[in-house]
Amino acid sequence: RKERVGTRVSDIADPCLRRVVFSQVMPKPFNSETAAIFVIGEGQDYVMKRLLALIGGDAEYEVRTPYGLIGHPDSMVGNVPHEIKTSRSRRREITERAKNQLRYYMAGVNSTVGVLLVLWQVKVWTKTEVKPVSIQSFRLHMTKKELESTKKEAEKRTKALQRALAAKDPSTAPCVKFDKDLKVECHWCPWTRECKDLDGGLEWVK
């Protein structure tokens, strides 16, 4: 694994910082499924960035903060960060991680506006309509007060993650399994068993 420099926006965007620590101190093997997902996502991301470049998008823009947070929005159009995501969600739901990542980029560039571009990869049939494979754009607005709050949130999460990684101790990082609104994240976490063992066998909140 290549050594990482700095704390990434994509890391603190994960609702569960404990999962991020696990991924770096106890990484799981890279299998054929994760490799395929990575290749598909990278290819689609490349094409979308090329399209955004036609309207002046900058795919090389870097966000860097004094407390060590580093990130690269998929594209910057003017002062508006654009994030590109692919999804197979049949409910057309945007993940908390995707929304967090865009918010933190907005905070990093001091913009109250951000754009999330989602490529829905699955056609969905409902009782009333057919939702085709498509690209959908979502514009996120924050007030100046919300923007300042997000800046503080990003710094707090960055420092919490840095402390846990320095100690190489996942147990010291915030975990979503005690949060009734975010506990669903645990159901597809590769480190569920290890996380449960850290807390003496405690289950997720009900």
C-alpha positions as MATLAB code, in Angstrom:
seq = 'RKERVGTRVSDIADPCLRRVVFSQVMPKPFNSETAAIFVIGEGQDYVMKRLLALIGGDAEYEVRTPYGLIGHPDSMVGNVPHEIKTSRSRRREITERAKNQLRYYMAGVNSTVGVLLVLWQVKVWTKTEVKPVSIQSFRLHMTKKELESTKKEAEKRTKALQRALAAKDPSTAPCVKFDKDLKVECHWCPWTRECKDLDGGLEWVK';
ca = [
       0.000    0.000    0.000;
       1.268    3.459   -0.946;
       1.905    5.693    2.071;
      -0.617    8.481    2.292;
       0.316   12.071    3.027;
      -2.198   14.227    4.885;
      -5.815   13.506    5.769;
      -8.166   13.198    2.814;
     -11.549   14.862    2.462;
     -12.879   11.524    1.237;
     -11.841    9.981    4.576;
     -13.560   12.437    6.899;
     -16.625   12.292    4.616;
     -17.162    8.689    5.682;
     -19.882    8.787    8.370;
     -17.834    6.274   10.401;
     -14.301    7.416   11.189;
     -13.611    4.115   12.930;
     -14.128    2.343    9.608;
     -11.550    4.665    8.031;
      -8.996    3.774   10.705;
      -9.692    0.058   10.243;
      -9.183    0.435    6.484;
      -5.707    1.866    7.018;
      -4.405   -0.191    9.935;
      -6.187   -3.488    9.097;
      -6.828   -3.354    5.320;
      -8.882   -6.075    3.678;
      -7.575   -7.871    0.570;
      -8.344   -6.225   -2.771;
     -10.505   -8.838   -4.560;
     -11.894   -9.103   -8.090;
     -15.214   -7.495   -7.140;
     -13.659   -4.406   -5.568;
     -11.229   -4.198   -8.490;
     -14.091   -4.262  -11.004;
     -16.051   -1.598   -9.101;
     -12.937    0.578   -8.958;
     -12.230    0.268  -12.699;
     -15.846    1.022  -13.680;
     -16.001    4.020  -11.368;
     -12.658    5.420  -12.565;
     -13.698    5.133  -16.210;
     -16.999    6.899  -15.700;
     -15.310    9.531  -13.542;
     -12.784   10.239  -16.312;
     -15.492   10.769  -18.938;
     -17.522   13.057  -16.675;
     -14.452   15.180  -15.894;
     -13.780   15.567  -19.617;
     -17.337   16.781  -20.118;
     -17.024   19.298  -17.270;
     -13.768   20.537  -18.806;
     -15.830   21.737  -21.768;
     -17.449   24.327  -19.500;
     -14.209   25.347  -17.818;
     -13.959   22.641  -15.174;
     -10.588   22.253  -13.458;
      -9.870   18.661  -12.405;
      -6.469   19.522  -10.873;
      -7.706   21.901   -8.154;
      -6.392   21.126   -4.666;
      -8.013   21.921   -1.329;
      -5.521   22.211    1.536;
      -6.130   23.444    5.090;
      -3.718   24.536    7.872;
      -4.719   21.503    9.994;
      -3.689   18.935    7.376;
      -6.860   18.235    5.407;
      -6.214   17.684    1.693;
      -8.600   17.007   -1.148;
      -9.223   17.301   -4.859;
     -12.787   17.998   -5.995;
     -13.613   16.082   -9.160;
     -13.935   19.439  -10.886;
     -13.995   23.128  -10.010;
     -16.163   25.296  -12.255;
     -15.411   28.839  -11.178;
     -15.530   28.685   -7.376;
     -18.130   25.899   -7.327;
     -16.900   22.388   -6.478;
     -18.440   19.556   -8.509;
     -18.435   15.977   -7.237;
     -19.161   12.970   -9.455;
     -20.679    9.793   -8.029;
     -21.994    6.570   -9.510;
     -24.814    4.674   -7.832;
     -26.765    1.447   -8.217;
     -29.383    2.542   -5.704;
     -32.838    1.484   -6.841;
     -34.330    4.047   -4.480;
     -32.279    6.813   -6.067;
     -30.802    7.669   -2.668;
     -27.665    9.768   -2.285;
     -25.289    8.481    0.392;
     -24.346   10.492    3.456;
     -20.726   10.147    2.421;
     -21.364   11.793   -0.955;
     -23.217   14.691    0.645;
     -20.551   15.101    3.329;
     -17.749   15.106    0.786;
     -19.363   17.880   -1.225;
     -20.045   19.935    1.925;
     -16.420   19.660    3.049;
     -15.157   20.723   -0.375;
     -17.514   23.694   -0.228;
     -16.058   24.565    3.172;
     -12.520   24.132    1.860;
     -13.025   26.596   -1.001;
     -15.350   28.888    0.981;
     -18.290   28.416   -1.372;
     -21.949   28.357   -0.342;
     -22.809   26.419   -3.512;
     -21.779   22.939   -4.651;
     -22.948   20.515   -7.332;
     -23.286   16.746   -7.079;
     -23.512   14.812  -10.351;
     -24.882   11.295   -9.941;
     -24.770    8.624  -12.615;
     -27.627    6.228  -11.837;
     -26.430    2.894  -13.245;
     -29.622    0.870  -12.856;
     -32.959    1.223  -14.624;
     -35.829    1.143  -12.106;
     -39.430    0.093  -12.737;
     -42.117    1.386  -10.366;
     -45.905    1.136  -10.458;
     -46.177    4.534  -12.101;
     -42.992    5.058  -14.096;
     -39.703    3.761  -15.437;
     -36.600    5.517  -14.188;
     -33.888    5.113  -16.836;
     -30.135    4.950  -16.460;
     -29.302    8.643  -16.315;
     -27.126   11.469  -15.033;
     -28.775   13.757  -12.500;
     -27.478   17.038  -11.127;
     -28.115   18.211   -7.559;
     -27.205   21.715   -6.398;
     -26.454   22.149   -2.701;
     -26.787   25.544   -1.044;
     -25.556   26.512    2.424;
     -25.997   29.731    4.336;
     -22.863   31.498    5.532;
     -23.634   30.274    9.048;
     -23.944   26.679    7.811;
     -20.700   27.073    5.894;
     -18.832   28.228    9.000;
     -20.333   25.360   10.983;
     -19.207   22.900    8.312;
     -15.658   24.290    8.465;
     -15.553   23.627   12.211;
     -17.052   20.160   11.707;
     -14.418   19.293    9.093;
     -11.591   20.407   11.375;
     -12.983   18.480   14.342;
     -13.361   15.264   12.321;
      -9.922   15.667   10.760;
      -8.215   15.991   14.130;
     -10.180   13.057   15.580;
      -9.109   10.870   12.672;
      -5.492   12.031   12.893;
      -5.343   11.117   16.597;
      -6.766    7.645   16.011;
      -4.433    6.975   13.082;
      -1.395    8.199   15.026;
      -2.282    5.723   17.778;
      -3.206    3.038   15.205;
      -6.224    2.411   17.409;
      -9.679    2.158   15.771;
     -11.380    2.115   19.181;
     -10.509    5.780   19.723;
     -12.311    6.935   16.572;
     -16.008    7.919   16.520;
     -18.268    5.042   15.425;
     -21.747    5.149   13.869;
     -22.986    1.971   15.505;
     -24.121    4.017   18.511;
     -26.065    6.437   16.296;
     -29.640    5.353   15.561;
     -29.754    7.374   12.343;
     -26.467    6.125   10.896;
     -26.225    2.582   12.285;
     -27.336    1.167    8.912;
     -23.766    1.848    7.751;
     -22.635   -1.078    9.915;
     -24.517   -3.639    7.822;
     -22.128   -3.390    4.869;
     -18.949   -2.566    6.782;
     -16.166   -5.151    6.234;
     -14.945   -4.647    9.817;
     -18.240   -5.266   11.648;
     -16.896   -8.240   13.603;
     -13.659   -6.509   14.598;
     -15.576   -3.409   15.628;
     -17.977   -5.425   17.767;
     -15.040   -7.083   19.546;
     -13.520   -3.686   20.376;
     -16.547   -2.738   22.464;
     -16.868   -5.968   24.392;
     -19.430   -7.480   22.053;
     -21.817   -4.523   22.157;
     -24.361   -4.662   19.340;
     -25.629   -1.754   17.268;
     -28.161    0.540   18.837;
     -31.742   -0.628   18.296;
];
